[in-house]
Every structure is written in C-alpha cells, then in structure tokens.
Amino acid sequence: MGIVGLPNVGKSSTFNILSKLNVPAENYPFCTIDPNNASAFVPDERFDYLCDIWKTKSAIKATLQITDIAGLVPGASEGAGLGNAFLSHIQAVDGIYHVVRAFDNPAVTHTEGRIDPVKDMELISYELIKKDEQSLDKKIAQVSRKSHDKKAKDEYVVLSKVKELLKNRKWVKDFEWTEADALILNTHLFLTAKPVVYLINVSAEDYIVSSYSPEIIV
C-alpha cells in the first residue's frame, strides 16, 4: 500500500505509526522526497489461536508492505512539484492509503491555504485521472495500429470504456468489468484502477468529541 496525499497532511506520521519507525515528519512540503518503505506485521487473533493449538515451531505472520510517498501538488500530472516521480511511485503499489487532512492547526501549513478535506480529495483524484488520460492516449494509439488482431480489438474496446470513464472524472476501479476485461486492464496499471482507503486525519480533540457523539459515525 502506498500512502498518498497533499503535503503536510500526516502521511509520514501515519507511516511511522504503521511501521513503528521514525522517518522525518516536518512542517514543510516535500519533507519526503524518496519514498520510505517498511513491512508491518498484520495482527490476526485467528493466526495466534492456530499457532497456540498446533504448537508450531515457526510462526511467520502476514506482512503489509507500506510506502510513504511524497506529497502531491496541483499540476503533478504535468510535472509540478515532484510530479512524474510521485506518480511513478503510486504506480508501483497495489493500493492507496489516501490521507486527508481534517484538523485545523495554524502551526502546520496547508499548501492550498485552507482546510477542505473534500477539495483535497478531489484534487488528488483529478491529478491521478489526468495522468491516466495521458498514458491512455498513447495506449489507444498503439492498439489502433493492430486493428487486424482479435486481441487488439478487444483491448481497444476496453480502453475506449476507460477513456469514457476518465472523461467523466470517474475511476477505473468503480466500473463493473468482466473477468476478460480485468485481464486486459491488469496489463496497463492505471492509477485509478487501484483500491483506495481514505484515512481522515483529525485532531485529538475532534476525535474525542466525535467518538462520544451519537450523531457522528467514526
């Protein structure tokens, strides 16, 4: 999983919590440049239970590979900020932890000058869609040259559906694909085809309030 988000939203802090490491987490954009990688053990009571029953001599827990990726800024798909390097790091992971800032702290700068979690989510989504659109045009052009090939025709149909989705600002992962379609998509590694878990970063005070409010689901 790759940890993704705007600068200063808590990506490196989240990485440190999950990995039990201590990579720098500073109050300025691009504190993280090269991605940090770690393996975190996945707690599972069922695994512990089975090991206890069978008295196994070795117990190797499942691990989650985590990558702390540099912050994205508007225009990243066109090369702004760390641009293409950032997006290539996302392409290398299987899924995305999207950290979204919802805490208000004047001491921690927000690169967009305001606290608006929805806008931040839309910004990241837009940049990933734009990057997929850029690579898609090249892929369609390549497939079009093989119009006599049956596999190429099937691929062209799938890529045309992807083009329509991206045009309407929708993610590839949110469409209902057939198994045959999925096999084709798996060869292209679209950024918007990756599963996403949204991690909303709130202040300790807001978390305590929301935890005890029956009107708010945490």
PDB file of C-alpha atoms in Angstrom:
ATOM      1  CA  MET A   1       0.000   0.000   0.000  1.00  0.00           C
ATOM      2  CA  GLY A   2       1.209   3.487  -0.842  1.00  0.00           C
ATOM      3  CA  ILE A   3       0.439   6.404   1.499  1.00  0.00           C
ATOM      4  CA  VAL A   4      -0.729   9.311  -0.667  1.00  0.00           C
ATOM      5  CA  GLY A   5      -1.967  12.852  -0.075  1.00  0.00           C
ATOM      6  CA  LEU A   6      -1.129  16.547  -0.260  1.00  0.00           C
ATOM      7  CA  PRO A   7       1.948  17.823   1.608  1.00  0.00           C
ATOM      8  CA  ASN A   8       1.607  18.279   5.393  1.00  0.00           C
ATOM      9  CA  VAL A   9      -1.488  16.104   5.845  1.00  0.00           C
ATOM     10  CA  GLY A  10       0.152  13.461   8.067  1.00  0.00           C
ATOM     11  CA  LYS A  11       1.425  10.848   5.588  1.00  0.00           C
ATOM     12  CA  SER A  12       4.807  10.310   7.233  1.00  0.00           C
ATOM     13  CA  SER A  13       3.225  10.314  10.699  1.00  0.00           C
ATOM     14  CA  THR A  14       0.815   7.621   9.507  1.00  0.00           C
ATOM     15  CA  PHE A  15       3.750   5.667   8.063  1.00  0.00           C
ATOM     16  CA  ASN A  16       5.577   5.881  11.404  1.00  0.00           C
ATOM     17  CA  ILE A  17       2.533   4.607  13.320  1.00  0.00           C
ATOM     18  CA  LEU A  18       2.017   1.650  10.976  1.00  0.00           C
ATOM     19  CA  SER A  19       5.693   0.712  10.665  1.00  0.00           C
ATOM     20  CA  LYS A  20       6.863   1.660  14.187  1.00  0.00           C
ATOM     21  CA  LEU A  21       9.685   3.605  12.556  1.00  0.00           C
ATOM     22  CA  ASN A  22      10.670   7.251  12.895  1.00  0.00           C
ATOM     23  CA  VAL A  23      11.092   8.814   9.453  1.00  0.00           C
ATOM     24  CA  PRO A  24      11.154  12.647   9.369  1.00  0.00           C
ATOM     25  CA  ALA A  25       7.724  14.303   9.527  1.00  0.00           C
ATOM     26  CA  GLU A  26       8.308  18.048   9.255  1.00  0.00           C
ATOM     27  CA  ASN A  27       6.091  21.102   8.747  1.00  0.00           C
ATOM     28  CA  TYR A  28       7.127  21.911   5.180  1.00  0.00           C
ATOM     29  CA  PRO A  29       6.261  20.498   1.756  1.00  0.00           C
ATOM     30  CA  PHE A  30       8.347  17.645   0.325  1.00  0.00           C
ATOM     31  CA  CYS A  31       9.950  16.646   3.607  1.00  0.00           C
ATOM     32  CA  THR A  32       9.652  13.212   1.984  1.00  0.00           C
ATOM     33  CA  ILE A  33      11.274  13.048  -1.447  1.00  0.00           C
ATOM     34  CA  ASP A  34      12.415   9.485  -1.954  1.00  0.00           C
ATOM     35  CA  PRO A  35       9.725   7.034  -0.819  1.00  0.00           C
ATOM     36  CA  ASN A  36      10.189   5.303   2.542  1.00  0.00           C
ATOM     37  CA  ASN A  37       9.413   1.580   2.632  1.00  0.00           C
ATOM     38  CA  ALA A  38       8.638  -0.746   5.511  1.00  0.00           C
ATOM     39  CA  SER A  39       6.974  -4.071   6.320  1.00  0.00           C
ATOM     40  CA  ALA A  40       4.358  -4.121   9.070  1.00  0.00           C
ATOM     41  CA  PHE A  41       3.077  -7.314  10.676  1.00  0.00           C
ATOM     42  CA  VAL A  42      -0.676  -7.784  10.346  1.00  0.00           C
ATOM     43  CA  PRO A  43      -2.238  -8.661  13.741  1.00  0.00           C
ATOM     44  CA  ASP A  44      -4.625 -11.599  13.483  1.00  0.00           C
ATOM     45  CA  GLU A  45      -6.093 -13.360  16.524  1.00  0.00           C
ATOM     46  CA  ARG A  46      -7.019 -16.350  14.343  1.00  0.00           C
ATOM     47  CA  PHE A  47      -3.361 -16.835  13.439  1.00  0.00           C
ATOM     48  CA  ASP A  48      -2.301 -16.670  17.098  1.00  0.00           C
ATOM     49  CA  TYR A  49      -5.060 -19.121  18.016  1.00  0.00           C
ATOM     50  CA  LEU A  50      -3.957 -21.669  15.415  1.00  0.00           C
ATOM     51  CA  CYS A  51      -0.301 -21.356  16.404  1.00  0.00           C
ATOM     52  CA  ASP A  52      -1.277 -21.968  20.033  1.00  0.00           C
ATOM     53  CA  ILE A  53      -3.300 -25.072  19.147  1.00  0.00           C
ATOM     54  CA  TRP A  54      -0.721 -26.675  16.857  1.00  0.00           C
ATOM     55  CA  LYS A  55       2.337 -25.590  18.871  1.00  0.00           C
ATOM     56  CA  THR A  56       4.073 -24.696  15.640  1.00  0.00           C
ATOM     57  CA  LYS A  57       7.849 -24.367  15.705  1.00  0.00           C
ATOM     58  CA  SER A  58       7.816 -21.350  13.395  1.00  0.00           C
ATOM     59  CA  ALA A  59       5.163 -18.658  13.185  1.00  0.00           C
ATOM     60  CA  ILE A  60       5.512 -16.225  10.298  1.00  0.00           C
ATOM     61  CA  LYS A  61       2.859 -13.550  10.396  1.00  0.00           C
ATOM     62  CA  ALA A  62       1.404 -11.922   7.304  1.00  0.00           C
ATOM     63  CA  THR A  63       3.031  -8.599   6.467  1.00  0.00           C
ATOM     64  CA  LEU A  64       1.862  -5.452   4.740  1.00  0.00           C
ATOM     65  CA  GLN A  65       4.378  -3.569   2.596  1.00  0.00           C
ATOM     66  CA  ILE A  66       3.931   0.178   3.150  1.00  0.00           C
ATOM     67  CA  THR A  67       5.387   3.005   1.066  1.00  0.00           C
ATOM     68  CA  ASP A  68       5.408   6.624   2.250  1.00  0.00           C
ATOM     69  CA  ILE A  69       5.135   8.657  -0.973  1.00  0.00           C
ATOM     70  CA  ALA A  70       5.994  12.355  -1.352  1.00  0.00           C
ATOM     71  CA  GLY A  71       3.155  14.880  -1.238  1.00  0.00           C
ATOM     72  CA  LEU A  72       1.245  15.669  -4.409  1.00  0.00           C
ATOM     73  CA  VAL A  73       0.507  19.251  -5.508  1.00  0.00           C
ATOM     74  CA  PRO A  74      -1.831  20.676  -8.167  1.00  0.00           C
ATOM     75  CA  GLY A  75      -0.333  20.144 -11.615  1.00  0.00           C
ATOM     76  CA  ALA A  76       1.586  16.996 -10.634  1.00  0.00           C
ATOM     77  CA  SER A  77       0.296  15.248 -13.758  1.00  0.00           C
ATOM     78  CA  GLU A  78       2.066  17.959 -15.759  1.00  0.00           C
ATOM     79  CA  GLY A  79       5.274  17.682 -13.742  1.00  0.00           C
ATOM     80  CA  ALA A  80       4.633  20.208 -10.936  1.00  0.00           C
ATOM     81  CA  GLY A  81       6.274  19.511  -7.578  1.00  0.00           C
ATOM     82  CA  LEU A  82       7.811  16.059  -7.666  1.00  0.00           C
ATOM     83  CA  GLY A  83       5.344  15.338 -10.469  1.00  0.00           C
ATOM     84  CA  ASN A  84       6.167  12.277 -12.508  1.00  0.00           C
ATOM     85  CA  ALA A  85       8.376  10.741  -9.812  1.00  0.00           C
ATOM     86  CA  PHE A  86       5.456  10.913  -7.369  1.00  0.00           C
ATOM     87  CA  LEU A  87       3.070   9.303  -9.830  1.00  0.00           C
ATOM     88  CA  SER A  88       5.517   6.523 -10.758  1.00  0.00           C
ATOM     89  CA  HIS A  89       5.787   5.632  -7.065  1.00  0.00           C
ATOM     90  CA  ILE A  90       1.998   5.284  -6.892  1.00  0.00           C
ATOM     91  CA  GLN A  91       2.062   3.057  -9.968  1.00  0.00           C
ATOM     92  CA  ALA A  92       4.388   0.646  -8.148  1.00  0.00           C
ATOM     93  CA  VAL A  93       1.958  -0.133  -5.293  1.00  0.00           C
ATOM     94  CA  ASP A  94      -1.125  -2.376  -5.223  1.00  0.00           C
ATOM     95  CA  GLY A  95      -3.417   0.006  -3.371  1.00  0.00           C
ATOM     96  CA  ILE A  96      -3.619   3.500  -1.887  1.00  0.00           C
ATOM     97  CA  TYR A  97      -3.990   4.836   1.647  1.00  0.00           C
ATOM     98  CA  HIS A  98      -5.199   8.383   0.926  1.00  0.00           C
ATOM     99  CA  VAL A  99      -4.501  10.551   3.980  1.00  0.00           C
ATOM    100  CA  VAL A 100      -6.841  13.539   4.117  1.00  0.00           C
ATOM    101  CA  ARG A 101      -6.303  16.450   6.496  1.00  0.00           C
ATOM    102  CA  ALA A 102      -9.323  17.468   8.552  1.00  0.00           C
ATOM    103  CA  PHE A 103      -7.531  19.079  11.508  1.00  0.00           C
ATOM    104  CA  ASP A 104      -7.074  22.847  11.806  1.00  0.00           C
ATOM    105  CA  ASN A 105      -3.701  23.892  13.216  1.00  0.00           C
ATOM    106  CA  PRO A 106      -2.209  27.276  12.232  1.00  0.00           C
ATOM    107  CA  ALA A 107       1.250  25.951  13.102  1.00  0.00           C
ATOM    108  CA  VAL A 108       1.007  23.331  10.351  1.00  0.00           C
ATOM    109  CA  THR A 109       0.824  24.970   6.942  1.00  0.00           C
ATOM    110  CA  HIS A 110      -1.637  23.810   4.307  1.00  0.00           C
ATOM    111  CA  THR A 111      -0.247  24.156   0.785  1.00  0.00           C
ATOM    112  CA  GLU A 112      -3.666  25.215  -0.533  1.00  0.00           C
ATOM    113  CA  GLY A 113      -4.196  27.793   2.223  1.00  0.00           C
ATOM    114  CA  ARG A 114      -7.413  26.270   3.594  1.00  0.00           C
ATOM    115  CA  ILE A 115      -8.763  23.177   5.383  1.00  0.00           C
ATOM    116  CA  ASP A 116     -11.187  21.487   2.997  1.00  0.00           C
ATOM    117  CA  PRO A 117     -10.985  17.666   3.028  1.00  0.00           C
ATOM    118  CA  VAL A 118     -13.416  17.233   0.118  1.00  0.00           C
ATOM    119  CA  LYS A 119     -11.487  19.640  -2.118  1.00  0.00           C
ATOM    120  CA  ASP A 120      -8.234  17.888  -1.207  1.00  0.00           C
ATOM    121  CA  MET A 121      -9.695  14.512  -2.153  1.00  0.00           C
ATOM    122  CA  GLU A 122     -10.963  15.937  -5.431  1.00  0.00           C
ATOM    123  CA  LEU A 123      -7.556  17.451  -6.180  1.00  0.00           C
ATOM    124  CA  ILE A 124      -5.725  14.139  -5.741  1.00  0.00           C
ATOM    125  CA  SER A 125      -8.388  12.340  -7.763  1.00  0.00           C
ATOM    126  CA  TYR A 126      -8.119  14.881 -10.582  1.00  0.00           C
ATOM    127  CA  GLU A 127      -4.333  14.524 -10.831  1.00  0.00           C
ATOM    128  CA  LEU A 128      -4.496  10.717 -10.955  1.00  0.00           C
ATOM    129  CA  ILE A 129      -7.225  10.829 -13.599  1.00  0.00           C
ATOM    130  CA  LYS A 130      -5.213  13.305 -15.697  1.00  0.00           C
ATOM    131  CA  LYS A 131      -2.147  11.095 -15.521  1.00  0.00           C
ATOM    132  CA  ASP A 132      -4.175   8.058 -16.611  1.00  0.00           C
ATOM    133  CA  GLU A 133      -5.609  10.071 -19.505  1.00  0.00           C
ATOM    134  CA  GLN A 134      -2.107  10.951 -20.678  1.00  0.00           C
ATOM    135  CA  SER A 135      -0.948   7.339 -20.757  1.00  0.00           C
ATOM    136  CA  LEU A 136      -4.272   6.138 -22.186  1.00  0.00           C
ATOM    137  CA  ASP A 137      -3.980   8.189 -25.372  1.00  0.00           C
ATOM    138  CA  LYS A 138      -0.651   6.517 -26.143  1.00  0.00           C
ATOM    139  CA  LYS A 139      -2.053   3.063 -25.406  1.00  0.00           C
ATOM    140  CA  ILE A 140      -5.082   3.566 -27.674  1.00  0.00           C
ATOM    141  CA  ALA A 141      -2.847   4.802 -30.492  1.00  0.00           C
ATOM    142  CA  GLN A 142      -0.675   1.700 -30.206  1.00  0.00           C
ATOM    143  CA  VAL A 143      -3.643  -0.678 -30.179  1.00  0.00           C
ATOM    144  CA  SER A 144      -5.280   1.087 -33.137  1.00  0.00           C
ATOM    145  CA  ARG A 145      -2.339   0.117 -35.326  1.00  0.00           C
ATOM    146  CA  LYS A 146      -3.179  -3.560 -34.767  1.00  0.00           C
ATOM    147  CA  SER A 147      -6.799  -3.400 -35.919  1.00  0.00           C
ATOM    148  CA  HIS A 148      -6.485  -6.769 -37.717  1.00  0.00           C
ATOM    149  CA  ASP A 149      -5.691  -8.571 -34.451  1.00  0.00           C
ATOM    150  CA  LYS A 150      -8.609 -10.022 -32.407  1.00  0.00           C
ATOM    151  CA  LYS A 151      -6.878  -9.390 -29.049  1.00  0.00           C
ATOM    152  CA  ALA A 152      -6.123  -5.827 -30.082  1.00  0.00           C
ATOM    153  CA  LYS A 153      -9.776  -5.243 -30.955  1.00  0.00           C
ATOM    154  CA  ASP A 154     -10.872  -6.495 -27.514  1.00  0.00           C
ATOM    155  CA  GLU A 155      -8.242  -4.304 -25.888  1.00  0.00           C
ATOM    156  CA  TYR A 156      -9.397  -1.289 -27.887  1.00  0.00           C
ATOM    157  CA  VAL A 157     -12.976  -1.780 -26.644  1.00  0.00           C
ATOM    158  CA  VAL A 158     -11.821  -1.904 -23.016  1.00  0.00           C
ATOM    159  CA  LEU A 159      -9.548   1.120 -23.389  1.00  0.00           C
ATOM    160  CA  SER A 160     -12.378   3.055 -25.034  1.00  0.00           C
ATOM    161  CA  LYS A 161     -14.531   2.383 -21.957  1.00  0.00           C
ATOM    162  CA  VAL A 162     -11.682   3.598 -19.768  1.00  0.00           C
ATOM    163  CA  LYS A 163     -11.436   6.781 -21.839  1.00  0.00           C
ATOM    164  CA  GLU A 164     -15.148   7.475 -21.334  1.00  0.00           C
ATOM    165  CA  LEU A 165     -14.867   6.892 -17.577  1.00  0.00           C
ATOM    166  CA  LEU A 166     -11.911   9.231 -17.181  1.00  0.00           C
ATOM    167  CA  LYS A 167     -13.619  11.834 -19.344  1.00  0.00           C
ATOM    168  CA  ASN A 168     -16.480  11.819 -16.814  1.00  0.00           C
ATOM    169  CA  ARG A 169     -13.989  12.044 -13.916  1.00  0.00           C
ATOM    170  CA  LYS A 170     -14.697   8.502 -12.744  1.00  0.00           C
ATOM    171  CA  TRP A 171     -12.136   5.934 -11.578  1.00  0.00           C
ATOM    172  CA  VAL A 172     -11.460   2.712 -13.448  1.00  0.00           C
ATOM    173  CA  LYS A 173     -11.953   0.703 -10.245  1.00  0.00           C
ATOM    174  CA  ASP A 174     -15.547   1.906  -9.873  1.00  0.00           C
ATOM    175  CA  PHE A 175     -16.831   0.322 -13.095  1.00  0.00           C
ATOM    176  CA  GLU A 176     -18.183  -3.236 -13.265  1.00  0.00           C
ATOM    177  CA  TRP A 177     -15.716  -5.074 -15.510  1.00  0.00           C
ATOM    178  CA  THR A 178     -15.926  -8.636 -16.772  1.00  0.00           C
ATOM    179  CA  GLU A 179     -13.183 -11.108 -15.941  1.00  0.00           C
ATOM    180  CA  ALA A 180     -11.885 -10.837 -19.500  1.00  0.00           C
ATOM    181  CA  ASP A 181     -11.826  -7.036 -19.207  1.00  0.00           C
ATOM    182  CA  ALA A 182      -9.924  -7.275 -15.917  1.00  0.00           C
ATOM    183  CA  LEU A 183      -7.218  -9.409 -17.500  1.00  0.00           C
ATOM    184  CA  ILE A 184      -6.673  -6.686 -20.095  1.00  0.00           C
ATOM    185  CA  LEU A 185      -6.728  -3.882 -17.518  1.00  0.00           C
ATOM    186  CA  ASN A 186      -4.156  -5.693 -15.373  1.00  0.00           C
ATOM    187  CA  THR A 187      -1.595  -5.203 -18.137  1.00  0.00           C
ATOM    188  CA  HIS A 188      -1.970  -1.418 -18.063  1.00  0.00           C
ATOM    189  CA  LEU A 189      -1.616  -0.485 -14.376  1.00  0.00           C
ATOM    190  CA  PHE A 190      -3.923   2.525 -14.394  1.00  0.00           C
ATOM    191  CA  LEU A 191      -3.560   4.628 -11.246  1.00  0.00           C
ATOM    192  CA  THR A 192      -7.343   4.928 -10.897  1.00  0.00           C
ATOM    193  CA  ALA A 193      -7.727   1.146 -11.013  1.00  0.00           C
ATOM    194  CA  LYS A 194      -6.146   0.782  -7.568  1.00  0.00           C
ATOM    195  CA  PRO A 195      -8.301   0.287  -4.460  1.00  0.00           C
ATOM    196  CA  VAL A 196      -8.340   3.256  -2.081  1.00  0.00           C
ATOM    197  CA  VAL A 197      -8.742   3.511   1.703  1.00  0.00           C
ATOM    198  CA  TYR A 198      -9.379   7.061   2.917  1.00  0.00           C
ATOM    199  CA  LEU A 199      -7.714   7.914   6.238  1.00  0.00           C
ATOM    200  CA  ILE A 200      -9.169  11.126   7.688  1.00  0.00           C
ATOM    201  CA  ASN A 201      -6.637  12.870   9.919  1.00  0.00           C
ATOM    202  CA  VAL A 202      -8.483  14.733  12.691  1.00  0.00           C
ATOM    203  CA  SER A 203      -7.182  16.431  15.821  1.00  0.00           C
ATOM    204  CA  ALA A 204      -7.215  14.586  19.153  1.00  0.00           C
ATOM    205  CA  GLU A 205      -9.913  16.972  20.369  1.00  0.00           C
ATOM    206  CA  ASP A 206     -12.173  16.350  17.361  1.00  0.00           C
ATOM    207  CA  TYR A 207     -11.665  12.595  17.647  1.00  0.00           C
ATOM    208  CA  ILE A 208     -12.716  12.561  21.299  1.00  0.00           C
ATOM    209  CA  VAL A 209     -15.829  14.646  20.548  1.00  0.00           C
ATOM    210  CA  SER A 210     -16.862  12.514  17.575  1.00  0.00           C
ATOM    211  CA  SER A 211     -16.241   9.267  19.439  1.00  0.00           C
ATOM    212  CA  TYR A 212     -18.861  10.157  22.018  1.00  0.00           C
ATOM    213  CA  SER A 213     -21.404  11.824  19.747  1.00  0.00           C
ATOM    214  CA  PRO A 214     -24.275   9.539  18.661  1.00  0.00           C
ATOM    215  CA  GLU A 215     -24.799  11.766  15.617  1.00  0.00           C
ATOM    216  CA  ILE A 216     -21.319  11.194  14.192  1.00  0.00           C
ATOM    217  CA  ILE A 217     -20.049   7.875  12.875  1.00  0.00           C
ATOM    218  CA  VAL A 218     -16.281   7.444  13.263  1.00  0.00           C
TER     219      VAL A 218
END
